[in-house]
Amino acid sequence: GSESCRLHSSIEILFPGSKADSNKENFKFSNGPTKGLQVLGHVDMHGKQFHPTWTRLSATADAGQDIIFLQESVNWEVGQQVLITTTIFFDCPDHLVDYCKPCYGGNCQPIRHENEVRQIVALQIMADGISALRLDRPLDHQHYASGEYQAEVALLSRNLRMRGVQSNDNYGGHSIVAGALSQGRFSGVQAENMGQLNVLA
């Protein structure tokens, strides 16, 4: 695809392999490929444009609700995944649980984030431009939206995907464009299980 002629079909590029069977440590382009996309020259990957890629709730979504309302008109599609961000007053990443123990009203239990990922099963654009999304299952938590603040909702899915096959060794896929005259242009591309721990391409 190109910026003026984008790919609208669903395409997934898989990068198999693990660190144990990779030659990344002794990598040279003449050695053959490792787990990823390596380019000496030019590469263009352009998937369908979805807009906006994120927006905000137009009304509070309560726990148990499976329909959410967005502030903007979106061209998202049934089957795509969305992220509804946490709006809890205080949350704590899992790796800081022992550090984050607020004691509001004597409650010293760690409070985890309430981000939620759901799949779109139906979408309708209302007359006032608000988008209504029906989700594949009800929300577990309330996501606040009022005058001073509204939860963000982000589109996670793209129709063009690069995915490293999970090998459980922190060795995902890479995309490498090398050479002084080389050029890589990517847009509308979803990357999943990409990146390699302590490996700089």
mmCIF file of the C-alpha atoms, coordinates in Angstrom:
data_MODEL
# 
_entry.id   MODEL 
# 
loop_
_atom_site.group_PDB 
_atom_site.id 
_atom_site.type_symbol 
_atom_site.label_atom_id 
_atom_site.label_alt_id 
_atom_site.label_comp_id 
_atom_site.label_asym_id 
_atom_site.label_entity_id 
_atom_site.label_seq_id 
_atom_site.pdbx_PDB_ins_code 
_atom_site.Cartn_x 
_atom_site.Cartn_y 
_atom_site.Cartn_z 
_atom_site.occupancy 
_atom_site.B_iso_or_equiv 
_atom_site.pdbx_formal_charge 
_atom_site.auth_seq_id 
_atom_site.auth_comp_id 
_atom_site.auth_asym_id 
_atom_site.auth_atom_id 
_atom_site.pdbx_PDB_model_num 
ATOM 1   C CA . GLY A 1 1   ? 0.000   0.000   0.000  1.00 0.00 ? 1   GLY A CA 1 
ATOM 2   C CA . SER A 1 2   ? 0.887   3.672   -0.229 1.00 0.00 ? 2   SER A CA 1 
ATOM 3   C CA . GLU A 1 3   ? -0.272  6.854   1.467  1.00 0.00 ? 3   GLU A CA 1 
ATOM 4   C CA . SER A 1 4   ? -2.538  7.541   -1.505 1.00 0.00 ? 4   SER A CA 1 
ATOM 5   C CA . CYS A 1 5   ? -3.661  3.923   -2.094 1.00 0.00 ? 5   CYS A CA 1 
ATOM 6   C CA . ARG A 1 6   ? -4.059  2.203   1.260  1.00 0.00 ? 6   ARG A CA 1 
ATOM 7   C CA . LEU A 1 7   ? -4.708  -1.466  1.946  1.00 0.00 ? 7   LEU A CA 1 
ATOM 8   C CA . HIS A 1 8   ? -8.266  -1.988  3.194  1.00 0.00 ? 8   HIS A CA 1 
ATOM 9   C CA . SER A 1 9   ? -8.259  -5.774  3.419  1.00 0.00 ? 9   SER A CA 1 
ATOM 10  C CA . SER A 1 10  ? -7.194  -7.566  6.599  1.00 0.00 ? 10  SER A CA 1 
ATOM 11  C CA . ILE A 1 11  ? -3.558  -8.658  6.432  1.00 0.00 ? 11  ILE A CA 1 
ATOM 12  C CA . GLU A 1 12  ? -1.390  -10.132 9.189  1.00 0.00 ? 12  GLU A CA 1 
ATOM 13  C CA . ILE A 1 13  ? 2.377   -10.581 8.872  1.00 0.00 ? 13  ILE A CA 1 
ATOM 14  C CA . LEU A 1 14  ? 3.725   -13.167 11.332 1.00 0.00 ? 14  LEU A CA 1 
ATOM 15  C CA . PHE A 1 15  ? 7.298   -13.273 12.655 1.00 0.00 ? 15  PHE A CA 1 
ATOM 16  C CA . PRO A 1 16  ? 7.997   -16.767 14.113 1.00 0.00 ? 16  PRO A CA 1 
ATOM 17  C CA . GLY A 1 17  ? 10.999  -17.955 16.090 1.00 0.00 ? 17  GLY A CA 1 
ATOM 18  C CA . SER A 1 18  ? 12.645  -17.565 19.498 1.00 0.00 ? 18  SER A CA 1 
ATOM 19  C CA . LYS A 1 19  ? 15.902  -16.158 20.818 1.00 0.00 ? 19  LYS A CA 1 
ATOM 20  C CA . ALA A 1 20  ? 17.354  -19.673 21.063 1.00 0.00 ? 20  ALA A CA 1 
ATOM 21  C CA . ASP A 1 21  ? 17.019  -20.324 17.325 1.00 0.00 ? 21  ASP A CA 1 
ATOM 22  C CA . SER A 1 22  ? 17.847  -16.800 16.200 1.00 0.00 ? 22  SER A CA 1 
ATOM 23  C CA . ASN A 1 23  ? 21.164  -15.594 14.815 1.00 0.00 ? 23  ASN A CA 1 
ATOM 24  C CA . LYS A 1 24  ? 20.527  -12.041 16.059 1.00 0.00 ? 24  LYS A CA 1 
ATOM 25  C CA . GLU A 1 25  ? 23.674  -11.952 18.213 1.00 0.00 ? 25  GLU A CA 1 
ATOM 26  C CA . ASN A 1 26  ? 25.832  -12.474 15.107 1.00 0.00 ? 26  ASN A CA 1 
ATOM 27  C CA . PHE A 1 27  ? 23.495  -10.649 12.781 1.00 0.00 ? 27  PHE A CA 1 
ATOM 28  C CA . LYS A 1 28  ? 24.630  -9.576  9.342  1.00 0.00 ? 28  LYS A CA 1 
ATOM 29  C CA . PHE A 1 29  ? 22.282  -9.095  6.438  1.00 0.00 ? 29  PHE A CA 1 
ATOM 30  C CA . SER A 1 30  ? 24.132  -11.813 4.511  1.00 0.00 ? 30  SER A CA 1 
ATOM 31  C CA . ASN A 1 31  ? 23.362  -14.360 7.241  1.00 0.00 ? 31  ASN A CA 1 
ATOM 32  C CA . GLY A 1 32  ? 19.656  -14.474 6.461  1.00 0.00 ? 32  GLY A CA 1 
ATOM 33  C CA . PRO A 1 33  ? 16.686  -13.178 8.391  1.00 0.00 ? 33  PRO A CA 1 
ATOM 34  C CA . THR A 1 34  ? 15.977  -13.293 12.100 1.00 0.00 ? 34  THR A CA 1 
ATOM 35  C CA . LYS A 1 35  ? 12.615  -12.673 13.779 1.00 0.00 ? 35  LYS A CA 1 
ATOM 36  C CA . GLY A 1 36  ? 11.350  -9.606  12.007 1.00 0.00 ? 36  GLY A CA 1 
ATOM 37  C CA . LEU A 1 37  ? 11.337  -7.415  8.942  1.00 0.00 ? 37  LEU A CA 1 
ATOM 38  C CA . GLN A 1 38  ? 14.723  -6.211  7.668  1.00 0.00 ? 38  GLN A CA 1 
ATOM 39  C CA . VAL A 1 39  ? 14.965  -3.807  4.773  1.00 0.00 ? 39  VAL A CA 1 
ATOM 40  C CA . LEU A 1 40  ? 17.907  -2.499  2.762  1.00 0.00 ? 40  LEU A CA 1 
ATOM 41  C CA . GLY A 1 41  ? 16.089  -0.079  0.513  1.00 0.00 ? 41  GLY A CA 1 
ATOM 42  C CA . HIS A 1 42  ? 12.513  1.156   0.786  1.00 0.00 ? 42  HIS A CA 1 
ATOM 43  C CA . VAL A 1 43  ? 9.386   -0.217  2.424  1.00 0.00 ? 43  VAL A CA 1 
ATOM 44  C CA . ASP A 1 44  ? 5.884   1.252   2.526  1.00 0.00 ? 44  ASP A CA 1 
ATOM 45  C CA . MET A 1 45  ? 3.106   -0.235  4.675  1.00 0.00 ? 45  MET A CA 1 
ATOM 46  C CA . HIS A 1 46  ? -0.113  1.755   4.844  1.00 0.00 ? 46  HIS A CA 1 
ATOM 47  C CA . GLY A 1 47  ? -3.352  0.351   6.261  1.00 0.00 ? 47  GLY A CA 1 
ATOM 48  C CA . LYS A 1 48  ? -6.804  1.856   6.343  1.00 0.00 ? 48  LYS A CA 1 
ATOM 49  C CA . GLN A 1 49  ? -7.038  5.159   8.180  1.00 0.00 ? 49  GLN A CA 1 
ATOM 50  C CA . PHE A 1 50  ? -9.328  5.142   11.193 1.00 0.00 ? 50  PHE A CA 1 
ATOM 51  C CA . HIS A 1 51  ? -10.238 8.507   12.625 1.00 0.00 ? 51  HIS A CA 1 
ATOM 52  C CA . PRO A 1 52  ? -9.995  9.616   15.242 1.00 0.00 ? 52  PRO A CA 1 
ATOM 53  C CA . THR A 1 53  ? -7.681  6.994   16.742 1.00 0.00 ? 53  THR A CA 1 
ATOM 54  C CA . TRP A 1 54  ? -8.875  8.003   20.218 1.00 0.00 ? 54  TRP A CA 1 
ATOM 55  C CA . THR A 1 55  ? -11.620 10.107  21.699 1.00 0.00 ? 55  THR A CA 1 
ATOM 56  C CA . ARG A 1 56  ? -13.456 10.565  25.015 1.00 0.00 ? 56  ARG A CA 1 
ATOM 57  C CA . LEU A 1 57  ? -16.669 9.336   26.565 1.00 0.00 ? 57  LEU A CA 1 
ATOM 58  C CA . SER A 1 58  ? -19.606 11.709  26.219 1.00 0.00 ? 58  SER A CA 1 
ATOM 59  C CA . ALA A 1 59  ? -21.305 10.237  29.298 1.00 0.00 ? 59  ALA A CA 1 
ATOM 60  C CA . THR A 1 60  ? -20.222 8.203   32.306 1.00 0.00 ? 60  THR A CA 1 
ATOM 61  C CA . ALA A 1 61  ? -20.218 4.454   31.612 1.00 0.00 ? 61  ALA A CA 1 
ATOM 62  C CA . ASP A 1 62  ? -21.246 2.492   34.682 1.00 0.00 ? 62  ASP A CA 1 
ATOM 63  C CA . ALA A 1 63  ? -20.116 -0.968  35.698 1.00 0.00 ? 63  ALA A CA 1 
ATOM 64  C CA . GLY A 1 64  ? -22.395 -3.558  34.090 1.00 0.00 ? 64  GLY A CA 1 
ATOM 65  C CA . GLN A 1 65  ? -23.072 -1.342  31.060 1.00 0.00 ? 65  GLN A CA 1 
ATOM 66  C CA . ASP A 1 66  ? -22.300 -2.760  27.597 1.00 0.00 ? 66  ASP A CA 1 
ATOM 67  C CA . ILE A 1 67  ? -22.978 0.392   25.562 1.00 0.00 ? 67  ILE A CA 1 
ATOM 68  C CA . ILE A 1 68  ? -20.692 3.440   25.656 1.00 0.00 ? 68  ILE A CA 1 
ATOM 69  C CA . PHE A 1 69  ? -21.143 6.845   24.023 1.00 0.00 ? 69  PHE A CA 1 
ATOM 70  C CA . LEU A 1 70  ? -18.255 8.731   22.408 1.00 0.00 ? 70  LEU A CA 1 
ATOM 71  C CA . GLN A 1 71  ? -17.905 12.471  21.885 1.00 0.00 ? 71  GLN A CA 1 
ATOM 72  C CA . GLU A 1 72  ? -17.014 12.170  18.201 1.00 0.00 ? 72  GLU A CA 1 
ATOM 73  C CA . SER A 1 73  ? -18.166 10.415  15.066 1.00 0.00 ? 73  SER A CA 1 
ATOM 74  C CA . VAL A 1 74  ? -15.792 7.514   14.350 1.00 0.00 ? 74  VAL A CA 1 
ATOM 75  C CA . ASN A 1 75  ? -15.291 5.145   11.408 1.00 0.00 ? 75  ASN A CA 1 
ATOM 76  C CA . TRP A 1 76  ? -14.280 2.231   13.629 1.00 0.00 ? 76  TRP A CA 1 
ATOM 77  C CA . GLU A 1 77  ? -15.555 -1.233  12.716 1.00 0.00 ? 77  GLU A CA 1 
ATOM 78  C CA . VAL A 1 78  ? -17.325 -4.173  14.306 1.00 0.00 ? 78  VAL A CA 1 
ATOM 79  C CA . GLY A 1 79  ? -14.778 -6.710  15.542 1.00 0.00 ? 79  GLY A CA 1 
ATOM 80  C CA . GLN A 1 80  ? -12.140 -4.148  16.490 1.00 0.00 ? 80  GLN A CA 1 
ATOM 81  C CA . GLN A 1 81  ? -10.811 -3.802  20.029 1.00 0.00 ? 81  GLN A CA 1 
ATOM 82  C CA . VAL A 1 82  ? -11.016 -0.622  22.091 1.00 0.00 ? 82  VAL A CA 1 
ATOM 83  C CA . LEU A 1 83  ? -9.416  0.461   25.356 1.00 0.00 ? 83  LEU A CA 1 
ATOM 84  C CA . ILE A 1 84  ? -11.478 2.357   27.936 1.00 0.00 ? 84  ILE A CA 1 
ATOM 85  C CA . THR A 1 85  ? -9.069  4.057   30.335 1.00 0.00 ? 85  THR A CA 1 
ATOM 86  C CA . THR A 1 86  ? -9.315  4.021   34.088 1.00 0.00 ? 86  THR A CA 1 
ATOM 87  C CA . THR A 1 87  ? -10.773 7.054   35.852 1.00 0.00 ? 87  THR A CA 1 
ATOM 88  C CA . ILE A 1 88  ? -10.248 5.825   39.396 1.00 0.00 ? 88  ILE A CA 1 
ATOM 89  C CA . PHE A 1 89  ? -8.845  8.653   41.542 1.00 0.00 ? 89  PHE A CA 1 
ATOM 90  C CA . PHE A 1 90  ? -5.733  6.679   42.488 1.00 0.00 ? 90  PHE A CA 1 
ATOM 91  C CA . ASP A 1 91  ? -4.390  3.569   40.786 1.00 0.00 ? 91  ASP A CA 1 
ATOM 92  C CA . CYS A 1 92  ? -1.227  1.576   41.063 1.00 0.00 ? 92  CYS A CA 1 
ATOM 93  C CA . PRO A 1 93  ? 0.852   -0.398  38.534 1.00 0.00 ? 93  PRO A CA 1 
ATOM 94  C CA . ASP A 1 94  ? 1.203   -4.052  39.481 1.00 0.00 ? 94  ASP A CA 1 
ATOM 95  C CA . HIS A 1 95  ? 4.973   -3.759  40.021 1.00 0.00 ? 95  HIS A CA 1 
ATOM 96  C CA . LEU A 1 96  ? 4.469   -0.971  42.606 1.00 0.00 ? 96  LEU A CA 1 
ATOM 97  C CA . VAL A 1 97  ? 1.706   -2.632  44.622 1.00 0.00 ? 97  VAL A CA 1 
ATOM 98  C CA . ASP A 1 98  ? 3.675   -2.608  47.886 1.00 0.00 ? 98  ASP A CA 1 
ATOM 99  C CA . TYR A 1 99  ? 4.534   1.051   47.385 1.00 0.00 ? 99  TYR A CA 1 
ATOM 100 C CA . CYS A 1 100 ? 1.037   2.232   46.446 1.00 0.00 ? 100 CYS A CA 1 
ATOM 101 C CA . LYS A 1 101 ? -1.174  1.635   49.437 1.00 0.00 ? 101 LYS A CA 1 
ATOM 102 C CA . PRO A 1 102 ? -3.402  4.671   50.009 1.00 0.00 ? 102 PRO A CA 1 
ATOM 103 C CA . CYS A 1 103 ? -5.154  4.789   53.367 1.00 0.00 ? 103 CYS A CA 1 
ATOM 104 C CA . TYR A 1 104 ? -8.354  6.652   52.588 1.00 0.00 ? 104 TYR A CA 1 
ATOM 105 C CA . GLY A 1 105 ? -10.729 6.111   55.475 1.00 0.00 ? 105 GLY A CA 1 
ATOM 106 C CA . GLY A 1 106 ? -8.490  3.454   56.977 1.00 0.00 ? 106 GLY A CA 1 
ATOM 107 C CA . ASN A 1 107 ? -8.433  1.360   53.786 1.00 0.00 ? 107 ASN A CA 1 
ATOM 108 C CA . CYS A 1 108 ? -4.807  0.512   53.094 1.00 0.00 ? 108 CYS A CA 1 
ATOM 109 C CA . GLN A 1 109 ? -5.361  -2.001  50.298 1.00 0.00 ? 109 GLN A CA 1 
ATOM 110 C CA . PRO A 1 110 ? -3.544  -1.461  46.998 1.00 0.00 ? 110 PRO A CA 1 
ATOM 111 C CA . ILE A 1 111 ? -5.820  -0.100  44.282 1.00 0.00 ? 111 ILE A CA 1 
ATOM 112 C CA . ARG A 1 112 ? -5.234  -1.555  40.839 1.00 0.00 ? 112 ARG A CA 1 
ATOM 113 C CA . HIS A 1 113 ? -5.912  0.231   37.561 1.00 0.00 ? 113 HIS A CA 1 
ATOM 114 C CA . GLU A 1 114 ? -9.310  -0.176  35.946 1.00 0.00 ? 114 GLU A CA 1 
ATOM 115 C CA . ASN A 1 115 ? -8.366  -0.001  32.260 1.00 0.00 ? 115 ASN A CA 1 
ATOM 116 C CA . GLU A 1 116 ? -10.582 -2.316  30.214 1.00 0.00 ? 116 GLU A CA 1 
ATOM 117 C CA . VAL A 1 117 ? -10.284 -3.786  26.708 1.00 0.00 ? 117 VAL A CA 1 
ATOM 118 C CA . ARG A 1 118 ? -13.457 -4.732  24.848 1.00 0.00 ? 118 ARG A CA 1 
ATOM 119 C CA . GLN A 1 119 ? -14.504 -5.705  21.324 1.00 0.00 ? 119 GLN A CA 1 
ATOM 120 C CA . ILE A 1 120 ? -17.008 -3.717  19.270 1.00 0.00 ? 120 ILE A CA 1 
ATOM 121 C CA . VAL A 1 121 ? -20.089 -5.781  18.341 1.00 0.00 ? 121 VAL A CA 1 
ATOM 122 C CA . ALA A 1 122 ? -22.235 -2.901  17.012 1.00 0.00 ? 122 ALA A CA 1 
ATOM 123 C CA . LEU A 1 123 ? -21.724 0.771   16.187 1.00 0.00 ? 123 LEU A CA 1 
ATOM 124 C CA . GLN A 1 124 ? -24.160 3.593   15.461 1.00 0.00 ? 124 GLN A CA 1 
ATOM 125 C CA . ILE A 1 125 ? -23.555 7.267   14.680 1.00 0.00 ? 125 ILE A CA 1 
ATOM 126 C CA . MET A 1 126 ? -26.245 9.390   16.320 1.00 0.00 ? 126 MET A CA 1 
ATOM 127 C CA . ALA A 1 127 ? -27.839 12.487  14.759 1.00 0.00 ? 127 ALA A CA 1 
ATOM 128 C CA . ASP A 1 128 ? -25.762 14.798  16.973 1.00 0.00 ? 128 ASP A CA 1 
ATOM 129 C CA . GLY A 1 129 ? -22.470 13.157  15.889 1.00 0.00 ? 129 GLY A CA 1 
ATOM 130 C CA . ILE A 1 130 ? -22.072 11.087  19.035 1.00 0.00 ? 130 ILE A CA 1 
ATOM 131 C CA . SER A 1 131 ? -20.995 7.487   18.427 1.00 0.00 ? 131 SER A CA 1 
ATOM 132 C CA . ALA A 1 132 ? -22.616 4.623   20.325 1.00 0.00 ? 132 ALA A CA 1 
ATOM 133 C CA . LEU A 1 133 ? -20.615 1.410   20.690 1.00 0.00 ? 133 LEU A CA 1 
ATOM 134 C CA . ARG A 1 134 ? -22.028 -1.883  21.914 1.00 0.00 ? 134 ARG A CA 1 
ATOM 135 C CA . LEU A 1 135 ? -19.334 -3.977  23.586 1.00 0.00 ? 135 LEU A CA 1 
ATOM 136 C CA . ASP A 1 136 ? -18.874 -7.738  23.609 1.00 0.00 ? 136 ASP A CA 1 
ATOM 137 C CA . ARG A 1 137 ? -19.354 -7.860  27.384 1.00 0.00 ? 137 ARG A CA 1 
ATOM 138 C CA . PRO A 1 138 ? -20.348 -5.473  30.179 1.00 0.00 ? 138 PRO A CA 1 
ATOM 139 C CA . LEU A 1 139 ? -17.804 -3.216  31.835 1.00 0.00 ? 139 LEU A CA 1 
ATOM 140 C CA . ASP A 1 140 ? -16.347 -4.316  35.150 1.00 0.00 ? 140 ASP A CA 1 
ATOM 141 C CA . HIS A 1 141 ? -15.775 -0.764  36.432 1.00 0.00 ? 141 HIS A CA 1 
ATOM 142 C CA . GLN A 1 142 ? -17.267 2.707   36.163 1.00 0.00 ? 142 GLN A CA 1 
ATOM 143 C CA . HIS A 1 143 ? -15.562 5.076   33.709 1.00 0.00 ? 143 HIS A CA 1 
ATOM 144 C CA . TYR A 1 144 ? -16.286 8.698   34.544 1.00 0.00 ? 144 TYR A CA 1 
ATOM 145 C CA . ALA A 1 145 ? -17.229 11.450  32.096 1.00 0.00 ? 145 ALA A CA 1 
ATOM 146 C CA . SER A 1 146 ? -18.371 14.919  33.139 1.00 0.00 ? 146 SER A CA 1 
ATOM 147 C CA . GLY A 1 147 ? -17.479 18.557  32.603 1.00 0.00 ? 147 GLY A CA 1 
ATOM 148 C CA . GLU A 1 148 ? -13.989 18.564  34.081 1.00 0.00 ? 148 GLU A CA 1 
ATOM 149 C CA . TYR A 1 149 ? -12.801 15.208  32.806 1.00 0.00 ? 149 TYR A CA 1 
ATOM 150 C CA . GLN A 1 150 ? -13.851 12.322  30.570 1.00 0.00 ? 150 GLN A CA 1 
ATOM 151 C CA . ALA A 1 151 ? -12.343 8.863   30.180 1.00 0.00 ? 151 ALA A CA 1 
ATOM 152 C CA . GLU A 1 152 ? -10.371 8.302   26.994 1.00 0.00 ? 152 GLU A CA 1 
ATOM 153 C CA . VAL A 1 153 ? -11.367 5.560   24.564 1.00 0.00 ? 153 VAL A CA 1 
ATOM 154 C CA . ALA A 1 154 ? -8.663  4.362   22.153 1.00 0.00 ? 154 ALA A CA 1 
ATOM 155 C CA . LEU A 1 155 ? -8.898  2.154   19.084 1.00 0.00 ? 155 LEU A CA 1 
ATOM 156 C CA . LEU A 1 156 ? -6.370  -0.681  19.408 1.00 0.00 ? 156 LEU A CA 1 
ATOM 157 C CA . SER A 1 157 ? -7.019  -2.631  16.190 1.00 0.00 ? 157 SER A CA 1 
ATOM 158 C CA . ARG A 1 158 ? -5.794  -1.982  12.656 1.00 0.00 ? 158 ARG A CA 1 
ATOM 159 C CA . ASN A 1 159 ? -6.462  -3.998  9.519  1.00 0.00 ? 159 ASN A CA 1 
ATOM 160 C CA . LEU A 1 160 ? -2.735  -4.279  8.730  1.00 0.00 ? 160 LEU A CA 1 
ATOM 161 C CA . ARG A 1 161 ? -0.854  -6.084  11.499 1.00 0.00 ? 161 ARG A CA 1 
ATOM 162 C CA . MET A 1 162 ? 2.731   -7.112  12.231 1.00 0.00 ? 162 MET A CA 1 
ATOM 163 C CA . ARG A 1 163 ? 2.873   -9.740  14.982 1.00 0.00 ? 163 ARG A CA 1 
ATOM 164 C CA . GLY A 1 164 ? 5.740   -11.571 16.605 1.00 0.00 ? 164 GLY A CA 1 
ATOM 165 C CA . VAL A 1 165 ? 4.735   -15.135 17.444 1.00 0.00 ? 165 VAL A CA 1 
ATOM 166 C CA . GLN A 1 166 ? 4.810   -15.480 21.244 1.00 0.00 ? 166 GLN A CA 1 
ATOM 167 C CA . SER A 1 167 ? 7.905   -17.427 22.313 1.00 0.00 ? 167 SER A CA 1 
ATOM 168 C CA . ASN A 1 168 ? 7.807   -16.554 26.056 1.00 0.00 ? 168 ASN A CA 1 
ATOM 169 C CA . ASP A 1 169 ? 11.428  -15.333 26.080 1.00 0.00 ? 169 ASP A CA 1 
ATOM 170 C CA . ASN A 1 170 ? 10.971  -11.552 25.647 1.00 0.00 ? 170 ASN A CA 1 
ATOM 171 C CA . TYR A 1 171 ? 12.021  -11.983 22.023 1.00 0.00 ? 171 TYR A CA 1 
ATOM 172 C CA . GLY A 1 172 ? 9.387   -10.446 19.805 1.00 0.00 ? 172 GLY A CA 1 
ATOM 173 C CA . GLY A 1 173 ? 9.489   -9.229  16.249 1.00 0.00 ? 173 GLY A CA 1 
ATOM 174 C CA . HIS A 1 174 ? 11.667  -6.402  14.943 1.00 0.00 ? 174 HIS A CA 1 
ATOM 175 C CA . SER A 1 175 ? 11.270  -4.006  12.036 1.00 0.00 ? 175 SER A CA 1 
ATOM 176 C CA . ILE A 1 176 ? 14.646  -2.774  10.820 1.00 0.00 ? 176 ILE A CA 1 
ATOM 177 C CA . VAL A 1 177 ? 15.294  -0.313  8.006  1.00 0.00 ? 177 VAL A CA 1 
ATOM 178 C CA . ALA A 1 178 ? 19.072  -0.036  7.536  1.00 0.00 ? 178 ALA A CA 1 
ATOM 179 C CA . GLY A 1 179 ? 21.298  1.936   5.197  1.00 0.00 ? 179 GLY A CA 1 
ATOM 180 C CA . ALA A 1 180 ? 21.961  5.604   4.628  1.00 0.00 ? 180 ALA A CA 1 
ATOM 181 C CA . LEU A 1 181 ? 19.607  5.778   1.641  1.00 0.00 ? 181 LEU A CA 1 
ATOM 182 C CA . SER A 1 182 ? 16.963  3.409   3.010  1.00 0.00 ? 182 SER A CA 1 
ATOM 183 C CA . GLN A 1 183 ? 13.483  4.606   3.899  1.00 0.00 ? 183 GLN A CA 1 
ATOM 184 C CA . GLY A 1 184 ? 10.639  3.025   5.857  1.00 0.00 ? 184 GLY A CA 1 
ATOM 185 C CA . ARG A 1 185 ? 7.151   4.524   5.992  1.00 0.00 ? 185 ARG A CA 1 
ATOM 186 C CA . PHE A 1 186 ? 4.439   2.936   8.129  1.00 0.00 ? 186 PHE A CA 1 
ATOM 187 C CA . SER A 1 187 ? 0.942   4.168   8.896  1.00 0.00 ? 187 SER A CA 1 
ATOM 188 C CA . GLY A 1 188 ? -2.243  2.440   9.923  1.00 0.00 ? 188 GLY A CA 1 
ATOM 189 C CA . VAL A 1 189 ? -0.181  -0.549  11.112 1.00 0.00 ? 189 VAL A CA 1 
ATOM 190 C CA . GLN A 1 190 ? -0.763  -2.482  14.342 1.00 0.00 ? 190 GLN A CA 1 
ATOM 191 C CA . ALA A 1 191 ? 2.295   -3.971  16.070 1.00 0.00 ? 191 ALA A CA 1 
ATOM 192 C CA . GLU A 1 192 ? 1.845   -6.857  18.514 1.00 0.00 ? 192 GLU A CA 1 
ATOM 193 C CA . ASN A 1 193 ? 4.506   -8.821  20.429 1.00 0.00 ? 193 ASN A CA 1 
ATOM 194 C CA . MET A 1 194 ? 7.168   -6.613  18.912 1.00 0.00 ? 194 MET A CA 1 
ATOM 195 C CA . GLY A 1 195 ? 10.517  -5.659  20.450 1.00 0.00 ? 195 GLY A CA 1 
ATOM 196 C CA . GLN A 1 196 ? 13.348  -7.705  21.906 1.00 0.00 ? 196 GLN A CA 1 
ATOM 197 C CA . LEU A 1 197 ? 14.572  -7.296  25.489 1.00 0.00 ? 197 LEU A CA 1 
ATOM 198 C CA . ASN A 1 198 ? 18.053  -5.733  25.665 1.00 0.00 ? 198 ASN A CA 1 
ATOM 199 C CA . VAL A 1 199 ? 18.494  -6.001  21.897 1.00 0.00 ? 199 VAL A CA 1 
ATOM 200 C CA . LEU A 1 200 ? 19.041  -2.783  19.946 1.00 0.00 ? 200 LEU A CA 1 
ATOM 201 C CA . ALA A 1 201 ? 18.542  -3.285  16.232 1.00 0.00 ? 201 ALA A CA 1 
# 
